[in-house]
Amino acid sequence: MTTFFDYALLTWPEVAALPRATPLCLPLGEDIDLTRLAATLGNPPRAGLLPSIPFGWRGSGLAVDDGRLGAVLRGLVDSLRDDGFGRVYVVTPQGADFDLGAARIALPHPSHTHPAALLPADHDRDKVVLIPIGHTEQHGYHLPLRTDTVIIGAIARGVVQRAPAQCVTLPAFPYGVSTHRAAFAGTLNVGGRAFEDFWLAVIDVLAGRGCDRIYLISGHGGNCSFLVNVVKYAGERHRRIFAATAWLHTAGHRGAPAIAAQRRSAIGGMGHAGELETAMMLHLLPAAVHMERVVDETDFIATPSYFMDWIEGGALIANPPWDDDTATGAYGAGSVATAEHGRVWLEAAIAEKVDHVAEIHEQHRRREARRNADFGRWGATT
């Protein structure tokens, strides 16, 4: 009998220790028949389940072109193969190939006979559509691979709870871009171009349905520069929408003061898998946090115009190898984190995003008023 384990609850050293013949399966959707999947794999003693893709295929409630989703899936498969895993599979509904070749396992899927409801529902078209994007990547010795997705998903749900008439959220998407992927086992990478193309395709679908206020929020710093490109492309392509993004979370007008008031680490203690993320995970998913394994690393090669903290500073933008600055995959001081600070900072992150939602509505309202008044080039007839 096959035991399926949750890949994204592992830390990167635990992934590094997995036998490379272990089957790893990435499902589209969550309703897969594990008994049938185990039989298709040859009933191995253990197999890993990666975080499921929540939408993107026909029948999922929000479908994009198979080629766009296929490029995302191939990037993820290649990440695991680069780590030496020889049995990597994407579990898909029947009838969709995605150009995966032998990496595809097609099984009967509920979305064939009972397609999911639209994401978002038609009656939510006048709300801000939150698109939370996390990642599956290393977070030091003590935090699980799913850290970014857990945090940004909780923030998105909290925003909707606080402002249900103003916004709606898509399910958290668990994969993003890690250009440092090869440095630490377990980290996946969609790839920058595939990432941008996929999310632009998602916005195309949403805009085509009449959704004109879209906010892409990220729990993973490596996504942010690519999301800037996505909103730039989207703004050129769909001139009457307001699509926006921001640098991570807990980093703006509410988050930054909350961090400054409560933090126990010095600057450099919150870069990655440090005090902030550890604290939030202690609050949100304490069973997955291994405080006994924390290694504080704050010796980032810092200069006045380039240094690492949660709110990055300095005029220089660069991407040196991570293993120049960290042996464990952490930038920061996770050892000083507390669950109570995690709760406080999560509330600040939610409040910050609630304010952003209100501001997106205001931006859209005022811009539409100008357009409808034939302001500037909107009044041109040729």
Coordinates of C-alpha atoms in Angstrom, one line a residue:
M1 CA 0.0 0.0 0.0
T2 CA 1.4 3.4 -1.0
T3 CA 1.8 6.1 1.6
F4 CA 1.5 9.6 0.1
F5 CA 3.4 12.3 1.9
D6 CA 3.0 16.1 1.6
Y7 CA 6.0 17.3 -0.2
A8 CA 5.6 21.0 0.7
L9 CA 5.5 20.3 4.4
L10 CA 9.1 19.1 4.2
T11 CA 12.2 21.3 4.7
W12 CA 14.8 21.4 2.1
P13 CA 17.3 19.1 3.9
E14 CA 14.5 16.6 4.1
V15 CA 14.0 16.8 0.3
A16 CA 17.7 16.5 -0.2
A17 CA 17.6 13.2 1.8
L18 CA 14.8 11.7 -0.2
P19 CA 15.7 8.7 -2.4
R20 CA 15.8 10.0 -6.0
A21 CA 13.6 7.1 -7.2
T22 CA 10.7 8.4 -5.0
P23 CA 7.7 9.2 -7.3
L24 CA 6.7 12.8 -7.0
C25 CA 3.2 13.8 -8.3
L26 CA 1.9 17.3 -9.1
P27 CA -1.9 17.2 -9.4
L28 CA -4.2 19.5 -11.3
G29 CA -7.0 20.0 -8.7
E30 CA -7.4 18.2 -5.4
D31 CA -10.0 15.5 -6.2
I32 CA -7.7 12.8 -7.4
D33 CA -8.1 9.0 -6.8
L34 CA -5.1 8.1 -4.8
T35 CA -5.8 4.4 -5.1
R36 CA -5.8 4.6 -8.9
L37 CA -2.8 6.9 -8.8
A38 CA -0.8 4.4 -6.7
A39 CA -1.7 1.6 -9.0
T40 CA -0.5 3.7 -12.0
L41 CA 2.8 4.3 -10.2
G42 CA 3.2 0.5 -9.5
N43 CA 2.2 0.8 -5.9
P44 CA 5.5 2.1 -4.5
P45 CA 5.8 2.2 -0.7
R46 CA 6.0 6.0 -0.7
A47 CA 5.2 8.8 -3.1
G48 CA 5.1 12.5 -2.7
L49 CA 2.2 14.8 -3.5
L50 CA 3.1 18.4 -4.4
P51 CA 0.7 21.3 -3.9
S52 CA -2.1 21.0 -6.5
I53 CA -2.6 23.6 -9.2
P54 CA -5.9 25.2 -8.3
F55 CA -7.0 26.4 -11.7
G56 CA -5.9 27.0 -15.3
W57 CA -7.3 23.9 -17.1
R58 CA -10.7 23.4 -18.8
G59 CA -13.3 22.7 -16.1
S60 CA -11.4 24.3 -13.3
G61 CA -13.5 27.5 -13.2
L62 CA -10.7 29.7 -14.7
A63 CA -9.1 28.2 -17.8
V64 CA -6.2 29.6 -19.9
D65 CA -4.7 28.3 -23.1
D66 CA -3.2 24.8 -22.6
G67 CA 0.1 26.1 -23.9
R68 CA 0.4 28.7 -21.1
L69 CA -0.3 26.2 -18.3
G70 CA 1.8 23.6 -20.0
A71 CA 4.9 25.9 -19.9
V72 CA 4.3 26.3 -16.1
L73 CA 4.0 22.6 -15.6
R74 CA 7.1 21.8 -17.6
G75 CA 9.2 24.3 -15.6
L76 CA 8.1 22.6 -12.4
V77 CA 8.8 19.1 -13.7
D78 CA 12.3 20.3 -14.9
S79 CA 13.0 21.7 -11.4
L80 CA 12.6 18.3 -9.8
R81 CA 14.5 16.5 -12.5
D82 CA 17.3 18.9 -12.1
D83 CA 17.4 17.9 -8.4
G84 CA 17.9 14.3 -9.6
F85 CA 14.3 12.9 -9.2
G86 CA 13.7 10.4 -12.0
R87 CA 10.0 9.8 -11.4
V88 CA 8.2 13.1 -11.7
Y89 CA 4.6 13.3 -12.9
V90 CA 1.8 15.8 -13.5
V91 CA -1.6 14.2 -12.8
T92 CA -4.0 15.7 -15.2
P93 CA -7.6 15.2 -16.3
Q94 CA -8.0 13.1 -19.4
G95 CA -8.1 14.9 -22.8
A96 CA -5.5 17.6 -22.1
D97 CA -1.9 16.9 -23.0
F98 CA 0.1 20.1 -22.0
D99 CA 3.0 18.6 -24.0
L100 CA 4.3 16.7 -21.0
G101 CA 5.1 13.5 -22.7
A102 CA 6.0 10.7 -20.2
A103 CA 5.7 13.1 -17.3
R104 CA 1.9 13.0 -17.6
I105 CA -0.5 10.7 -15.8
A106 CA -4.1 11.2 -17.0
L107 CA -6.8 10.1 -14.7
P108 CA -10.6 10.5 -14.6
H109 CA -11.3 13.9 -13.0
P110 CA -14.5 15.4 -11.5
S111 CA -14.1 18.5 -13.6
H112 CA -15.0 16.5 -16.7
T113 CA -18.5 15.7 -15.5
H114 CA -19.0 18.5 -13.0
P115 CA -17.0 21.6 -14.1
A116 CA -16.2 23.9 -11.2
A117 CA -18.1 27.1 -10.8
L118 CA -16.5 30.2 -12.4
L119 CA -13.6 31.8 -10.5
P120 CA -14.7 34.4 -9.5
A121 CA -18.4 34.2 -9.8
D122 CA -20.2 36.5 -12.2
H123 CA -21.8 38.4 -9.3
D124 CA -18.3 39.3 -8.0
R125 CA -17.2 41.1 -11.1
D126 CA -17.5 44.6 -9.5
K127 CA -15.1 43.6 -6.7
V128 CA -11.4 43.7 -6.6
V129 CA -10.1 40.2 -7.6
L130 CA -7.3 39.2 -5.3
I131 CA -4.8 36.8 -6.8
P132 CA -2.6 35.4 -4.0
I133 CA 0.6 33.8 -5.4
G134 CA 3.0 31.9 -3.1
H135 CA 5.7 29.5 -3.9
T136 CA 7.2 26.1 -3.0
E137 CA 10.8 26.7 -2.1
Q138 CA 13.3 26.3 0.7
H139 CA 13.0 28.2 3.9
G140 CA 16.0 27.2 5.9
Y141 CA 16.3 24.2 8.1
H142 CA 13.2 25.0 10.2
L143 CA 10.3 26.1 7.9
P144 CA 8.4 24.1 5.3
L145 CA 8.6 24.6 1.6
R146 CA 5.0 25.8 1.6
T147 CA 5.7 28.8 3.8
D148 CA 5.0 31.6 1.2
T149 CA 1.8 30.0 0.1
V150 CA 0.5 29.5 3.6
I151 CA 1.1 33.2 4.5
I152 CA -0.2 34.9 1.4
G153 CA -3.3 32.6 1.4
A154 CA -4.0 33.6 5.0
I155 CA -3.6 37.3 4.1
A156 CA -6.0 37.0 1.1
R157 CA -8.7 35.2 3.2
G158 CA -8.3 37.8 6.0
V159 CA -8.8 40.6 3.5
V160 CA -12.0 39.1 2.2
Q161 CA -13.3 38.5 5.7
R162 CA -12.6 42.2 6.6
A163 CA -14.0 43.6 3.3
P164 CA -16.4 41.0 1.7
A165 CA -18.3 43.6 -0.2
Q166 CA -15.1 45.0 -1.7
C167 CA -13.1 42.0 -2.8
V168 CA -13.0 38.3 -3.7
T169 CA -10.0 36.0 -3.8
L170 CA -8.9 33.2 -6.1
P171 CA -7.3 30.2 -4.4
A172 CA -3.7 30.7 -3.5
F173 CA -1.4 29.6 -6.3
P174 CA 1.5 27.6 -4.9
Y175 CA 4.3 28.2 -7.5
G176 CA 6.4 31.1 -8.6
V177 CA 9.9 32.1 -9.8
S178 CA 13.1 31.2 -8.0
T179 CA 16.2 32.1 -10.0
H180 CA 18.3 30.6 -7.2
R181 CA 16.6 27.2 -7.5
A182 CA 19.7 25.1 -7.9
A183 CA 21.3 26.2 -4.7
F184 CA 19.0 24.4 -2.3
A185 CA 17.1 21.1 -2.8
G186 CA 13.3 21.2 -3.0
T187 CA 12.9 24.6 -4.6
L188 CA 10.8 24.8 -7.7
N189 CA 10.8 27.3 -10.5
V190 CA 8.1 28.1 -13.0
G191 CA 10.6 30.3 -15.0
G192 CA 10.1 34.0 -15.5
R193 CA 8.7 34.1 -19.0
A194 CA 6.3 31.2 -18.4
F195 CA 5.2 32.9 -15.1
E196 CA 4.5 36.2 -16.8
D197 CA 2.7 34.6 -19.8
F198 CA 0.5 32.5 -17.5
W199 CA -0.6 35.4 -15.3
L200 CA -1.2 37.7 -18.3
A201 CA -3.4 35.0 -19.7
V202 CA -5.3 34.8 -16.4
I203 CA -5.9 38.6 -16.5
D204 CA -7.0 38.3 -20.2
V205 CA -9.7 35.8 -19.0
L206 CA -10.8 37.9 -16.1
A207 CA -10.9 41.1 -18.2
G208 CA -12.9 39.2 -20.8
R209 CA -15.5 38.3 -18.1
G210 CA -15.8 42.0 -17.1
C211 CA -13.5 41.9 -14.0
D212 CA -11.8 45.3 -14.2
R213 CA -10.1 45.6 -10.8
I214 CA -7.3 43.0 -10.1
Y215 CA -4.7 42.9 -7.4
L216 CA -1.9 40.3 -7.7
I217 CA -0.4 39.8 -4.2
S218 CA 2.7 37.8 -3.6
G219 CA 4.2 35.9 -0.6
H220 CA 7.5 35.3 -2.4
G221 CA 10.0 38.0 -3.2
G222 CA 11.2 36.3 -6.4
N223 CA 7.8 36.8 -8.0
C224 CA 7.6 40.6 -7.5
S225 CA 9.7 41.9 -10.4
F226 CA 7.9 39.6 -12.8
L227 CA 4.5 40.7 -11.5
V228 CA 5.5 44.3 -12.2
N229 CA 5.9 43.3 -15.8
V230 CA 2.5 41.5 -15.8
V231 CA 0.6 44.6 -14.7
K232 CA 2.5 46.7 -17.2
Y233 CA 1.5 44.4 -20.0
A234 CA -2.0 44.1 -18.7
G235 CA -2.4 47.9 -18.5
E236 CA -1.4 48.2 -22.2
R237 CA -3.6 45.4 -23.3
H238 CA -6.8 46.2 -21.3
R239 CA -7.0 50.0 -21.0
R240 CA -10.1 50.1 -18.8
I241 CA -8.9 47.8 -16.1
F242 CA -6.9 48.6 -13.0
A243 CA -4.4 45.8 -12.4
A244 CA -1.9 46.3 -9.6
T245 CA 0.7 44.6 -7.5
A246 CA 3.0 45.5 -4.6
W247 CA 6.2 44.4 -3.0
L248 CA 5.4 41.4 -0.9
H249 CA 3.2 42.1 2.1
T250 CA 3.6 43.8 5.5
A251 CA 5.9 46.2 3.8
G252 CA 3.9 49.4 3.3
H253 CA 2.1 52.1 5.3
R254 CA 0.8 49.7 8.0
G255 CA 3.2 46.8 7.8
A256 CA 6.5 48.7 8.1
P257 CA 5.5 50.5 11.3
A258 CA 4.2 47.3 12.8
I259 CA 7.4 45.5 12.1
A260 CA 9.5 48.4 13.5
A261 CA 7.5 48.5 16.7
Q262 CA 7.7 44.8 17.5
R263 CA 10.8 43.3 15.9
R264 CA 13.4 41.8 18.1
S265 CA 16.1 41.4 15.4
A266 CA 18.3 44.1 13.9
I267 CA 18.2 45.0 10.2
G268 CA 19.1 41.8 8.4
G269 CA 17.0 39.6 10.7
M270 CA 14.1 39.4 8.3
G271 CA 15.4 38.7 4.9
H272 CA 14.1 35.2 4.2
A273 CA 13.0 32.5 6.7
G274 CA 13.9 35.0 9.3
E275 CA 12.0 36.6 12.2
L276 CA 8.9 37.7 10.2
E277 CA 8.1 34.6 8.2
T278 CA 9.0 32.4 11.2
A279 CA 6.7 34.4 13.5
M280 CA 3.8 34.2 11.0
M281 CA 4.2 30.5 10.5
L282 CA 4.3 30.0 14.3
H283 CA 0.9 31.7 14.4
L284 CA -0.6 30.0 11.3
L285 CA 0.9 26.5 11.2
P286 CA 3.0 25.9 14.3
A287 CA 3.1 22.1 13.8
A288 CA 5.2 22.6 10.6
V289 CA 7.8 24.9 12.3
H290 CA 10.9 23.2 13.8
M291 CA 12.3 25.8 16.1
E292 CA 14.9 23.4 17.4
R293 CA 16.5 23.5 13.9
V294 CA 16.7 27.3 13.5
V295 CA 20.1 28.6 12.3
D296 CA 20.3 32.4 12.4
E297 CA 22.2 33.8 9.4
T298 CA 22.6 37.6 9.3
D299 CA 26.0 37.9 7.6
F300 CA 24.6 39.1 4.3
I301 CA 27.3 41.0 2.3
A302 CA 25.8 44.4 2.9
T303 CA 26.9 47.8 1.6
P304 CA 25.1 51.1 1.9
S305 CA 23.2 50.7 -1.4
Y306 CA 22.5 47.0 -1.2
F307 CA 21.4 45.0 1.8
M308 CA 18.8 42.4 2.8
D309 CA 15.9 42.7 5.1
W310 CA 12.1 42.2 4.7
I311 CA 11.8 45.7 3.3
E312 CA 14.8 45.8 1.1
G313 CA 16.9 48.9 0.9
G314 CA 19.4 50.7 -1.1
A315 CA 19.6 52.0 -4.7
L316 CA 21.2 48.9 -6.2
I317 CA 19.1 46.0 -7.6
A318 CA 21.1 42.7 -8.0
N319 CA 20.7 39.0 -7.9
P320 CA 24.0 37.4 -6.7
P321 CA 24.0 33.6 -5.8
W322 CA 22.3 32.9 -2.6
D323 CA 25.1 30.6 -1.5
D324 CA 27.4 33.6 -1.2
D325 CA 25.4 34.7 1.8
T326 CA 23.7 31.7 3.4
A327 CA 24.7 28.1 4.1
T328 CA 21.3 27.1 5.4
G329 CA 19.0 28.9 3.0
A330 CA 18.0 31.5 5.7
Y331 CA 18.6 35.2 5.7
G332 CA 17.7 36.4 9.1
A333 CA 17.1 35.5 12.8
G334 CA 14.3 33.1 13.0
S335 CA 15.2 32.1 16.6
V336 CA 13.7 35.3 18.0
A337 CA 10.3 34.9 16.4
T338 CA 7.2 34.5 18.4
A339 CA 3.6 33.4 17.5
E340 CA 2.2 36.5 19.1
H341 CA 4.3 38.8 16.9
G342 CA 3.2 36.7 14.0
R343 CA -0.4 37.4 14.9
V344 CA 0.2 41.1 15.1
W345 CA 2.1 41.2 11.8
L346 CA -0.5 39.2 10.0
E347 CA -3.2 41.6 11.2
A348 CA -1.1 44.5 9.9
A349 CA -0.6 42.8 6.6
I350 CA -4.4 42.2 6.2
A351 CA -5.2 45.8 7.2
E352 CA -2.6 47.1 4.7
K353 CA -4.2 45.0 1.9
V354 CA -7.7 46.1 2.9
D355 CA -6.6 49.7 2.4
H356 CA -5.1 48.8 -1.0
V357 CA -8.4 47.3 -2.0
A358 CA -10.2 50.5 -1.2
E359 CA -7.6 52.5 -3.1
I360 CA -7.9 50.3 -6.2
H361 CA -11.7 50.9 -6.1
E362 CA -11.0 54.7 -5.8
Q363 CA -8.5 54.6 -8.6
H364 CA -10.9 52.8 -10.9
R365 CA -13.8 55.0 -10.0
R366 CA -12.0 58.3 -10.7
R367 CA -10.4 57.1 -13.9
E368 CA -13.7 55.9 -15.3
A369 CA -15.2 59.3 -14.4
R370 CA -12.5 61.0 -16.5
R371 CA -12.9 58.6 -19.4
N372 CA -16.6 59.0 -19.4
A373 CA -16.2 62.7 -19.5
D374 CA -14.0 62.4 -22.6
F375 CA -10.9 63.5 -20.9
G376 CA -7.8 64.0 -23.1
R377 CA -7.3 61.3 -25.7
W378 CA -10.5 59.5 -24.5
G379 CA -12.4 62.2 -26.2
A380 CA -10.6 61.8 -29.5
T381 CA -12.7 60.4 -32.3
T382 CA -9.8 59.5 -34.6

